[in-house]
Tab-separated table of C-alpha atoms and ligand atoms in Angstrom:
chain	number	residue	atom	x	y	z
A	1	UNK	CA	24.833	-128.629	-106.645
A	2	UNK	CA	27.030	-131.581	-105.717
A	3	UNK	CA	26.192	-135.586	-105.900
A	4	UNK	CA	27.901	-138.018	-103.855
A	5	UNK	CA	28.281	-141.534	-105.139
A	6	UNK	CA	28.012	-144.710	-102.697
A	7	UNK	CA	29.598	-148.070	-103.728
A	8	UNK	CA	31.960	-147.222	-106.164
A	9	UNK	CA	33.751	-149.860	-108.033
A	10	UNK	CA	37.582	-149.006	-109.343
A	11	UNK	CA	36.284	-150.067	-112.218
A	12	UNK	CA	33.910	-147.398	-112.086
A	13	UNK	CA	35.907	-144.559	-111.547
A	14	UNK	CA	37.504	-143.012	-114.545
A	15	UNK	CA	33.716	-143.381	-116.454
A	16	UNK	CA	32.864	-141.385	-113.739
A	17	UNK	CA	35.512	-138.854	-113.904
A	18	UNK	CA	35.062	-138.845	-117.385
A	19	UNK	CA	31.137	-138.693	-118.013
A	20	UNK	CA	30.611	-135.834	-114.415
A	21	UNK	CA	33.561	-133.700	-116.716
A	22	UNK	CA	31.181	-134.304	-119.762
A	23	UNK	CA	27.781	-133.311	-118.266
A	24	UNK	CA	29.783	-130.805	-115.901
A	25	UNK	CA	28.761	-132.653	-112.961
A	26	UNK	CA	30.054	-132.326	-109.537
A	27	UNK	CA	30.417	-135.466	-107.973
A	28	UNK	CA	32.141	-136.776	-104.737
A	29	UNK	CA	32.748	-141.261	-104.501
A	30	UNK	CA	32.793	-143.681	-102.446
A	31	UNK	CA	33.367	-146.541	-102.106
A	32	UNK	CA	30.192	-147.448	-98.670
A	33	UNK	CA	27.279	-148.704	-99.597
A	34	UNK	CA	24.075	-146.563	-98.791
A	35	UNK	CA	23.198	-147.640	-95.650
A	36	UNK	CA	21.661	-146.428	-92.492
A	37	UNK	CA	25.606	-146.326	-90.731
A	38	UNK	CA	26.363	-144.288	-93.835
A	39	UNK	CA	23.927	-142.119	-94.861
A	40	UNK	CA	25.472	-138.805	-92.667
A	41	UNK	CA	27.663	-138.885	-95.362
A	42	UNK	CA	25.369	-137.380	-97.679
A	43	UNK	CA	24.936	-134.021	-95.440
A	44	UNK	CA	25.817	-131.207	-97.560
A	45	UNK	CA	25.083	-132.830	-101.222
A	46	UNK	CA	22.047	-132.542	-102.962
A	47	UNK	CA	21.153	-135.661	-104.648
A	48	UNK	CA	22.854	-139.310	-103.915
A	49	UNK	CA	23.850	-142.199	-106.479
A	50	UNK	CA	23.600	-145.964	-105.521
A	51	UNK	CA	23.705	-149.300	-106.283
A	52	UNK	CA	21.480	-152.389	-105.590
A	53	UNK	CA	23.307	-153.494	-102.808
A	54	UNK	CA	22.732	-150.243	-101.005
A	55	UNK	CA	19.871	-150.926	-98.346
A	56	UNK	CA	17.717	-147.457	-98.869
A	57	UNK	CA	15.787	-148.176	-95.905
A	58	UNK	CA	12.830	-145.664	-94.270
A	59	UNK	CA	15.603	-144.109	-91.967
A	60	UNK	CA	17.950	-143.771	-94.763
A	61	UNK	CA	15.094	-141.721	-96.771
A	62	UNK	CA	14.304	-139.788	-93.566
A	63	UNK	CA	17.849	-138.709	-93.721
A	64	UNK	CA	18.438	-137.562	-96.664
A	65	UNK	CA	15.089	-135.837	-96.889
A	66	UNK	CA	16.556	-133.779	-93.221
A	67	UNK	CA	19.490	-132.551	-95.606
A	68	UNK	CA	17.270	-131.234	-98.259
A	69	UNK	CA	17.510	-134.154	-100.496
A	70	UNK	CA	14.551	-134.512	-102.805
A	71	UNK	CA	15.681	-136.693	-105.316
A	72	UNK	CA	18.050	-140.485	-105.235
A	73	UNK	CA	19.524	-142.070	-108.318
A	74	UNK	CA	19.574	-145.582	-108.725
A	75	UNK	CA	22.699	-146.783	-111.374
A	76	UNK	CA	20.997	-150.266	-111.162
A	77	UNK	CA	17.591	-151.159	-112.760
A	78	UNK	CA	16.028	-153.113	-109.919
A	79	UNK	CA	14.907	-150.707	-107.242
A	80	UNK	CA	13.311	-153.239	-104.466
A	81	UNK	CA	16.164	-152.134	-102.177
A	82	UNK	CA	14.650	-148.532	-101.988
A	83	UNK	CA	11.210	-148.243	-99.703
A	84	UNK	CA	9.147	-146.879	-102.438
A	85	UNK	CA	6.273	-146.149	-99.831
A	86	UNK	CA	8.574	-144.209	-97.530
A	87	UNK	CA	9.956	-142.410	-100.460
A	88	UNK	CA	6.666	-141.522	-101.631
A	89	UNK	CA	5.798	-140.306	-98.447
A	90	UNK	CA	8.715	-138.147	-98.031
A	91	UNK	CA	7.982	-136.925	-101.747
A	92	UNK	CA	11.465	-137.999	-102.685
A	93	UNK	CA	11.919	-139.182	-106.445
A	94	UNK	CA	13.345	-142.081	-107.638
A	95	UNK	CA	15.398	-142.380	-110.978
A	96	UNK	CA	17.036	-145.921	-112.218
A	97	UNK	CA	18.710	-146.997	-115.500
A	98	UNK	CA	16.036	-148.690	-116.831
A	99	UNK	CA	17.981	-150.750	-119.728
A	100	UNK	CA	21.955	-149.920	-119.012
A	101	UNK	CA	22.738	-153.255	-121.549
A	102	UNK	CA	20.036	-156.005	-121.800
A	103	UNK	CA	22.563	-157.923	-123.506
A	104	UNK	CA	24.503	-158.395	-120.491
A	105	UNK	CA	21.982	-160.233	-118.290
A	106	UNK	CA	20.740	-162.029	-121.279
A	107	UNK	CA	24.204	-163.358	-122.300
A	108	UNK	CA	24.703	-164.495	-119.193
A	109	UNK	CA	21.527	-166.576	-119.285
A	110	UNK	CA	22.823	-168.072	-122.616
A	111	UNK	CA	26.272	-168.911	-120.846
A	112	UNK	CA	24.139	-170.431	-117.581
A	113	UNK	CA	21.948	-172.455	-119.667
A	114	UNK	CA	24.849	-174.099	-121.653
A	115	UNK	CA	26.850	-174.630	-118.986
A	116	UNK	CA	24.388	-176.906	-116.659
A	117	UNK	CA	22.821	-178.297	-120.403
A	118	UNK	CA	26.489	-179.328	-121.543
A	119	UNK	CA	27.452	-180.372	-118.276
A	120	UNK	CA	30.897	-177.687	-118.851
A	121	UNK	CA	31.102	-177.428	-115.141
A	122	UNK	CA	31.396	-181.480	-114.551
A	123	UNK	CA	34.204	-180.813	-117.309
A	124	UNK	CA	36.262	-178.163	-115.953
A	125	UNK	CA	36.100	-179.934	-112.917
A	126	UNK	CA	37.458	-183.373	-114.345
A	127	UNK	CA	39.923	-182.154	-115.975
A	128	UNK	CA	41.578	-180.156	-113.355
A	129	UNK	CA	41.788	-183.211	-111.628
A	130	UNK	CA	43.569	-184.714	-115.050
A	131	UNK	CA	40.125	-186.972	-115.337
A	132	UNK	CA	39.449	-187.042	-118.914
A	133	UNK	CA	36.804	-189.186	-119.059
A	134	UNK	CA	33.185	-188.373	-120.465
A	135	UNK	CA	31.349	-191.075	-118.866
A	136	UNK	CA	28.162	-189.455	-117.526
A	137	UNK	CA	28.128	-186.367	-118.772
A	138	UNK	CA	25.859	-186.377	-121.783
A	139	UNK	CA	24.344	-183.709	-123.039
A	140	UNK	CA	21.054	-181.981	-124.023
A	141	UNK	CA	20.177	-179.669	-127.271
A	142	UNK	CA	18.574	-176.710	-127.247
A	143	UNK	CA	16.779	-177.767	-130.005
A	144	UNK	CA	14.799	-180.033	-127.819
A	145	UNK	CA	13.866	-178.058	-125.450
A	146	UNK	CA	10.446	-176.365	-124.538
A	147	UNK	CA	12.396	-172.710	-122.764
A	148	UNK	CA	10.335	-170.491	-120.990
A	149	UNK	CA	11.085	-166.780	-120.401
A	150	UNK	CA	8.963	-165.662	-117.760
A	151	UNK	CA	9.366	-161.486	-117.229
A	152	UNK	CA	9.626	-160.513	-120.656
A	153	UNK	CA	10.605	-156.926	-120.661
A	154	UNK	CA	13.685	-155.100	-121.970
A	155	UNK	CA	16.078	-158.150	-120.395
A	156	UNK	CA	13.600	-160.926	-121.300
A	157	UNK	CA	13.093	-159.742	-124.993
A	158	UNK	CA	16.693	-160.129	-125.248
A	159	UNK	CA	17.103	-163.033	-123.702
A	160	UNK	CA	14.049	-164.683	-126.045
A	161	UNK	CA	16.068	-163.373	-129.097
A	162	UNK	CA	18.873	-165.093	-128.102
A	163	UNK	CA	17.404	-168.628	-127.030
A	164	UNK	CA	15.896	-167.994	-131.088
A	165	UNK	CA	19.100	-168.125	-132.468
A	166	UNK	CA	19.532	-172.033	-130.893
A	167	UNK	CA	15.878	-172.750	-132.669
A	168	UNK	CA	14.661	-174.303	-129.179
A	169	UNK	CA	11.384	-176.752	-129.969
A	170	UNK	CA	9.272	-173.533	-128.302
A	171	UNK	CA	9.139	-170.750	-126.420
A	172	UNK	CA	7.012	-169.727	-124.371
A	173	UNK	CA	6.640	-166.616	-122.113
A	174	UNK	CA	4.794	-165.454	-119.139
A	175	UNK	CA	4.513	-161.515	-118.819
A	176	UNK	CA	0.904	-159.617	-117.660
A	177	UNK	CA	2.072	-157.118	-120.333
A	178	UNK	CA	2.021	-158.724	-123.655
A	179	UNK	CA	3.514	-156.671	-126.372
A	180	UNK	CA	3.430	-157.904	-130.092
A	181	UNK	CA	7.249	-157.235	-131.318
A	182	UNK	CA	7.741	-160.180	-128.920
A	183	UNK	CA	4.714	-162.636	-130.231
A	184	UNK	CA	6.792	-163.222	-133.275
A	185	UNK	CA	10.025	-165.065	-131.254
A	186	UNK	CA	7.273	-166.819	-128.751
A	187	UNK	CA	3.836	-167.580	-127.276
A	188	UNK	CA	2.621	-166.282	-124.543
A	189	UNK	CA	0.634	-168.613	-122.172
A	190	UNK	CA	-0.320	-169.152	-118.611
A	191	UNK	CA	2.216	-170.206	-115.891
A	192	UNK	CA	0.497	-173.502	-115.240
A	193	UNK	CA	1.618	-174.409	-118.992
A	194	UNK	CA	4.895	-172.756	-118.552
A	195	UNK	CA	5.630	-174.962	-115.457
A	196	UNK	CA	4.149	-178.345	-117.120
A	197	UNK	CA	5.498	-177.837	-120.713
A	198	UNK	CA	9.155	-176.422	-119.892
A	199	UNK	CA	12.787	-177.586	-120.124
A	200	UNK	CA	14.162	-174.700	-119.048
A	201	UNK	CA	12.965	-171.973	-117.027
A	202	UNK	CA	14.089	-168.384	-117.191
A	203	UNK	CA	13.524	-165.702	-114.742
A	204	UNK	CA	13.841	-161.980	-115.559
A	205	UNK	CA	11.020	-160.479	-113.251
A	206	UNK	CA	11.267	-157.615	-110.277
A	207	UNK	CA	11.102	-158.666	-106.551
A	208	UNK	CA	7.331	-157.380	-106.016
A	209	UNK	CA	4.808	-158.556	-103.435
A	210	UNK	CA	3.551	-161.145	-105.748
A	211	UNK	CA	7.231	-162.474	-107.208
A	212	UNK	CA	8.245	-162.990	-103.311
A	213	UNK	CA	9.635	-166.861	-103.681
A	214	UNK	CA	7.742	-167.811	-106.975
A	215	UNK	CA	10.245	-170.638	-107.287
A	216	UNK	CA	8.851	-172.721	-104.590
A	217	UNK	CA	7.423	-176.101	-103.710
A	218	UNK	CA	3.939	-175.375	-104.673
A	219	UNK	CA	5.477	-173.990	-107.950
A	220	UNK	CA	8.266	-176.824	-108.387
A	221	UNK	CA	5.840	-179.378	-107.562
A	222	UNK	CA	3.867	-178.341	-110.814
A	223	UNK	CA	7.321	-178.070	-113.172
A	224	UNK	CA	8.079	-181.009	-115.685
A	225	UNK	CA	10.665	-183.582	-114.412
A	226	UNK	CA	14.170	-182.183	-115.360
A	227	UNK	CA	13.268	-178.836	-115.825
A	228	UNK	CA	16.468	-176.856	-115.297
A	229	UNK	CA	15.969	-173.151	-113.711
A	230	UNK	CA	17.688	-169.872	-114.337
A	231	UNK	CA	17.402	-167.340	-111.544
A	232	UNK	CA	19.271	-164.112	-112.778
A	233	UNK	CA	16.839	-160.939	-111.288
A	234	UNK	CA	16.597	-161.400	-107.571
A	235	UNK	CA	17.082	-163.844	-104.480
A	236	UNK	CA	13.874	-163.001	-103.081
A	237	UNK	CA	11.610	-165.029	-105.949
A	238	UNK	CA	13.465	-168.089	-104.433
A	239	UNK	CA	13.100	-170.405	-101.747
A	240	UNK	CA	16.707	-171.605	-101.587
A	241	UNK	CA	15.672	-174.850	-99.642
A	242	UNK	CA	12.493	-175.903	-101.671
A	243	UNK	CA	14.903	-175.426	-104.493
A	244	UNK	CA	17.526	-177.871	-103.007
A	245	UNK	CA	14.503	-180.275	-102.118
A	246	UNK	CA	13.319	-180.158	-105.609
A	247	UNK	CA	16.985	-180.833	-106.965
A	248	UNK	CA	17.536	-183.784	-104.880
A	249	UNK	CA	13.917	-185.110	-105.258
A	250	UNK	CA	15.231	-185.353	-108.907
A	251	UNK	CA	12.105	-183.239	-110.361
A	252	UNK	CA	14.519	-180.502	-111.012
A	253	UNK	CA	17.722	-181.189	-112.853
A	254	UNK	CA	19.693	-177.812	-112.219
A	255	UNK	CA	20.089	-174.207	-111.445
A	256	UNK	CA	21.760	-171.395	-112.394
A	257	UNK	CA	21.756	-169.141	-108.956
A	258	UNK	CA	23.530	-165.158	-110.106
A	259	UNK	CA	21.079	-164.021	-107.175
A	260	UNK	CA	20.849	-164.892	-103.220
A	261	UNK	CA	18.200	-163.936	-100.842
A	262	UNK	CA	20.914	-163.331	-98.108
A	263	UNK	CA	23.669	-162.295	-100.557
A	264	UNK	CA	24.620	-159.198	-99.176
A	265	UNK	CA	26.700	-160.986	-96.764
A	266	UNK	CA	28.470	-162.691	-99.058
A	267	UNK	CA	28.385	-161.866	-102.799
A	268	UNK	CA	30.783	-158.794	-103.312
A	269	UNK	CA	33.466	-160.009	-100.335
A	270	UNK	CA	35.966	-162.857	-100.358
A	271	UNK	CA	35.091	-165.517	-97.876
A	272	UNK	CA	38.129	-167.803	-98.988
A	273	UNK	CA	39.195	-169.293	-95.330
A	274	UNK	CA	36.328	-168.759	-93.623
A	275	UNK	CA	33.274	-170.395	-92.522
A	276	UNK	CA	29.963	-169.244	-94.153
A	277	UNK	CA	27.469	-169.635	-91.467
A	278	UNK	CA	24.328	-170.191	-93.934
A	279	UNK	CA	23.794	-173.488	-94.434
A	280	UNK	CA	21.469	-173.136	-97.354
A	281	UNK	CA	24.372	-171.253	-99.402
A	282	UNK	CA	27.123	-173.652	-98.451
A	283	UNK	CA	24.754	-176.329	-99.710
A	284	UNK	CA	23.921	-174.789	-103.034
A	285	UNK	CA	27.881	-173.850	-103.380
A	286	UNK	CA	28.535	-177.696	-102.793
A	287	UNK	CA	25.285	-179.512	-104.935
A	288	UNK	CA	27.017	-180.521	-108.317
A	289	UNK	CA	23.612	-179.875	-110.132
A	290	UNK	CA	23.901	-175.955	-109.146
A	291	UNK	CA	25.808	-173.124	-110.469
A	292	UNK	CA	26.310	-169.987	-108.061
A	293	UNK	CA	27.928	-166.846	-109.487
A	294	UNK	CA	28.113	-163.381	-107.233
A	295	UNK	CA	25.538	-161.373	-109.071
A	296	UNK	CA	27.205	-160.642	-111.976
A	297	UNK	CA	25.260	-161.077	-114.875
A	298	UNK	CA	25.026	-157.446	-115.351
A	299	UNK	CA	29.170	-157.183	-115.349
A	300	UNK	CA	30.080	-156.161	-118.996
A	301	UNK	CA	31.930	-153.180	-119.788
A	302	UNK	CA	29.044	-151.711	-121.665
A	303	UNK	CA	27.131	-152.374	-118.810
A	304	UNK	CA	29.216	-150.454	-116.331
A	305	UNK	CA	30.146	-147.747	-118.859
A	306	UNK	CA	26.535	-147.294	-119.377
A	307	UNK	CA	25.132	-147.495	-115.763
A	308	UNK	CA	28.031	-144.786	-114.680
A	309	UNK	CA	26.812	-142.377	-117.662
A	310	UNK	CA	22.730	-142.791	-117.338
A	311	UNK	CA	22.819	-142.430	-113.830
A	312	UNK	CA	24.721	-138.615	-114.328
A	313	UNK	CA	22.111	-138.010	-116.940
A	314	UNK	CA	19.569	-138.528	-114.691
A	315	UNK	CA	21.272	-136.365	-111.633
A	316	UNK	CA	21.985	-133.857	-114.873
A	317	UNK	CA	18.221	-133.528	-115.335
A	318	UNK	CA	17.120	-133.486	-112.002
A	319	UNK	CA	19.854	-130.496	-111.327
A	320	UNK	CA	18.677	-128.444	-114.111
A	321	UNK	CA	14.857	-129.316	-114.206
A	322	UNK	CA	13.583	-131.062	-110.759
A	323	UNK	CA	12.581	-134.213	-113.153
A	324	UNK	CA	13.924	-137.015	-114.509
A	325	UNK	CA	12.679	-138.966	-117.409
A	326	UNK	CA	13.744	-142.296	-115.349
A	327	UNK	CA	11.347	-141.756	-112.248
A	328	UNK	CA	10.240	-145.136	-111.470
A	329	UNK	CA	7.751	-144.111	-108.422
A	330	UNK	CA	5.694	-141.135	-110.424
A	331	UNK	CA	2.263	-141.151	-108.244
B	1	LIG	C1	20.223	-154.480	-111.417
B	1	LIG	O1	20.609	-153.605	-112.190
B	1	LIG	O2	19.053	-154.470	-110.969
B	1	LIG	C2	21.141	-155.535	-110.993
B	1	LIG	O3	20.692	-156.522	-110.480
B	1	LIG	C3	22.622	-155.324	-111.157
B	1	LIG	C4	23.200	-154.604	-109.994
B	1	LIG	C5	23.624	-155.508	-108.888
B	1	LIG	C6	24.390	-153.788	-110.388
């Protein structure tokens, strides 16, 4: 029994040399992502490991299912690039890490949120330019600030925890599944008062059906003037331009952007020197109100330490049982 893992960091590597000589694992890498053009590459192995940037299309699941693979690991926690219906179909299971550090993303929302509310970015930029001035650049307090979390599972909770250390004026949180560890950091509410009450506005929900572009217009239109937005889960809840629109129509007064609806192009690759022919992205790379970073909020070495050794736990269990205790599409 041999797994063969697609888009392998080098950062990745000796965790997994070290955890597959741990769980006595045999495991082939590289460094492709899972894509149609790549998939033949998985002839001859019997389960595959991949990443979110890995497009696990129908074909790709037809594939693998024509070399006698039952079973896909996923060392990220979103799985929206996998077609769950095609797996299903194909009775192929799917295994993720559900929580590889929740502290990762949620630090990263901290570090977002200070930057754009301390204007740090305006900073690093002046001084580089040996402008030392402070003229324009005062700041807010979390203090006085109404934060929403809306998503509040394993990477929300984390992130409400945190915001709770900063004693924000209230938090409030948006989640269809309320659970009552969480009511004692926050109050849950509607998102009609989450978009008219809030300051700042936190995103840690799944690309579903219903998340498709949840920041948008109609939404925006109904925020509080100023709000600032953190978008750390997917590019698909946004609609890049109504986001610009509602920037420059001054109702929103920034963004943090870790996620891109087309960032597969980009995010991952060095474009230094050349042209990026989405107009949308060079426009949120150039708005001073907006910070982009390349998807990285999950990028801590727990993190990657951890997503390299769940992800051979899970290929451990489905070698030696068939199951997984990490199936995300159980029928
Ligand atoms: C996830 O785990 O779902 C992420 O978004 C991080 C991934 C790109 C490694």
């Amino acid at each position: 029994m041999k797994a063969l893992v697609y888009a392998v960091r080098p950062d990745e590597i000796d965790f997994f040399e070290q955890f597959s000589k741990e769980l006595n694992l045999d495991i082939d890498l590289c460094s492709s992502n899972l894509t149609e053009d790549t998939v033949e590459q998985a002839k001859g192995y019997q389960t595959v490991i991949f990443l979110a940037e890995c497009k696990v299309t129908g074909k790709v699941l037809e594939s693998l299912k024509s070399f006698g693979i039952n079973h896909i690991v996923s060392r990220s926690v979103g799985v929206d690039n996998v077609d769950w219906e095609k797996a299903n179909e194909l009775d192929i299971k799917i295994a993720n890490v559900p929580a590889y550090s929740p502290n990762s993303v949620s630090e990263f929302v901290l570090t977002s949120t200070l930057v754009l509310l301390r204007n740090y970015h305006h900073y690093l930029d002046r001084v580089q330019n040996q402008d030392f001035t402070i003229t324009g650049l005062v700041a807010k307090e979390i203090r006085n600030q109404v934060v929403a979390i809306i998503g509040v599972g394993k990477i929300g909770f984390e992130t409400v925890k945190n915001f709770t250390g900063f004693g924000p004026k209230e938090i409030l949180l948006y989640d269809p599944f309320e659970k009552e560890e969480v009511k004692k950091y926050g109050r849950y509410t509607s998102l009609e008062e989450i978009y008219k009450s809030s300051d700042i506005i936190v995103y840690h929900i799944p690309l579903l059906k219903d998340t498709v572009n949840i920041i948008s217009k109609k939404n925006i239109d109904k925020m509080k003037k100023g709000v600032i937005l953190i978008n750390v889960s997917r590019g698909g809840i946004m609609n890049a331009s109504d986001l610009l629109d509602g920037i420059n129509e001054g109702k929103i007064a920034g963004a943090a952007v870790d996620v891109y609806d087309n960032e597969l192009s980009y995010f991952r690759h060095d474009w230094r020197e050349k042209n990026i022919p989405d107009t949308t992205l060079v426009k949120l790379l150039a708005h001073p109100q907006v910070i982009v970073t390349p998807h990285a909020a999950f990028y801590t070495d727990e993190a990657v330490s951890n997503m390299v050794s769940i992800s051979l736990g899970n290929v451990k269990e489905f070698f030696d049982t068939g199951n997984s205790k990490n199936i995300v599409n159980k029928k």
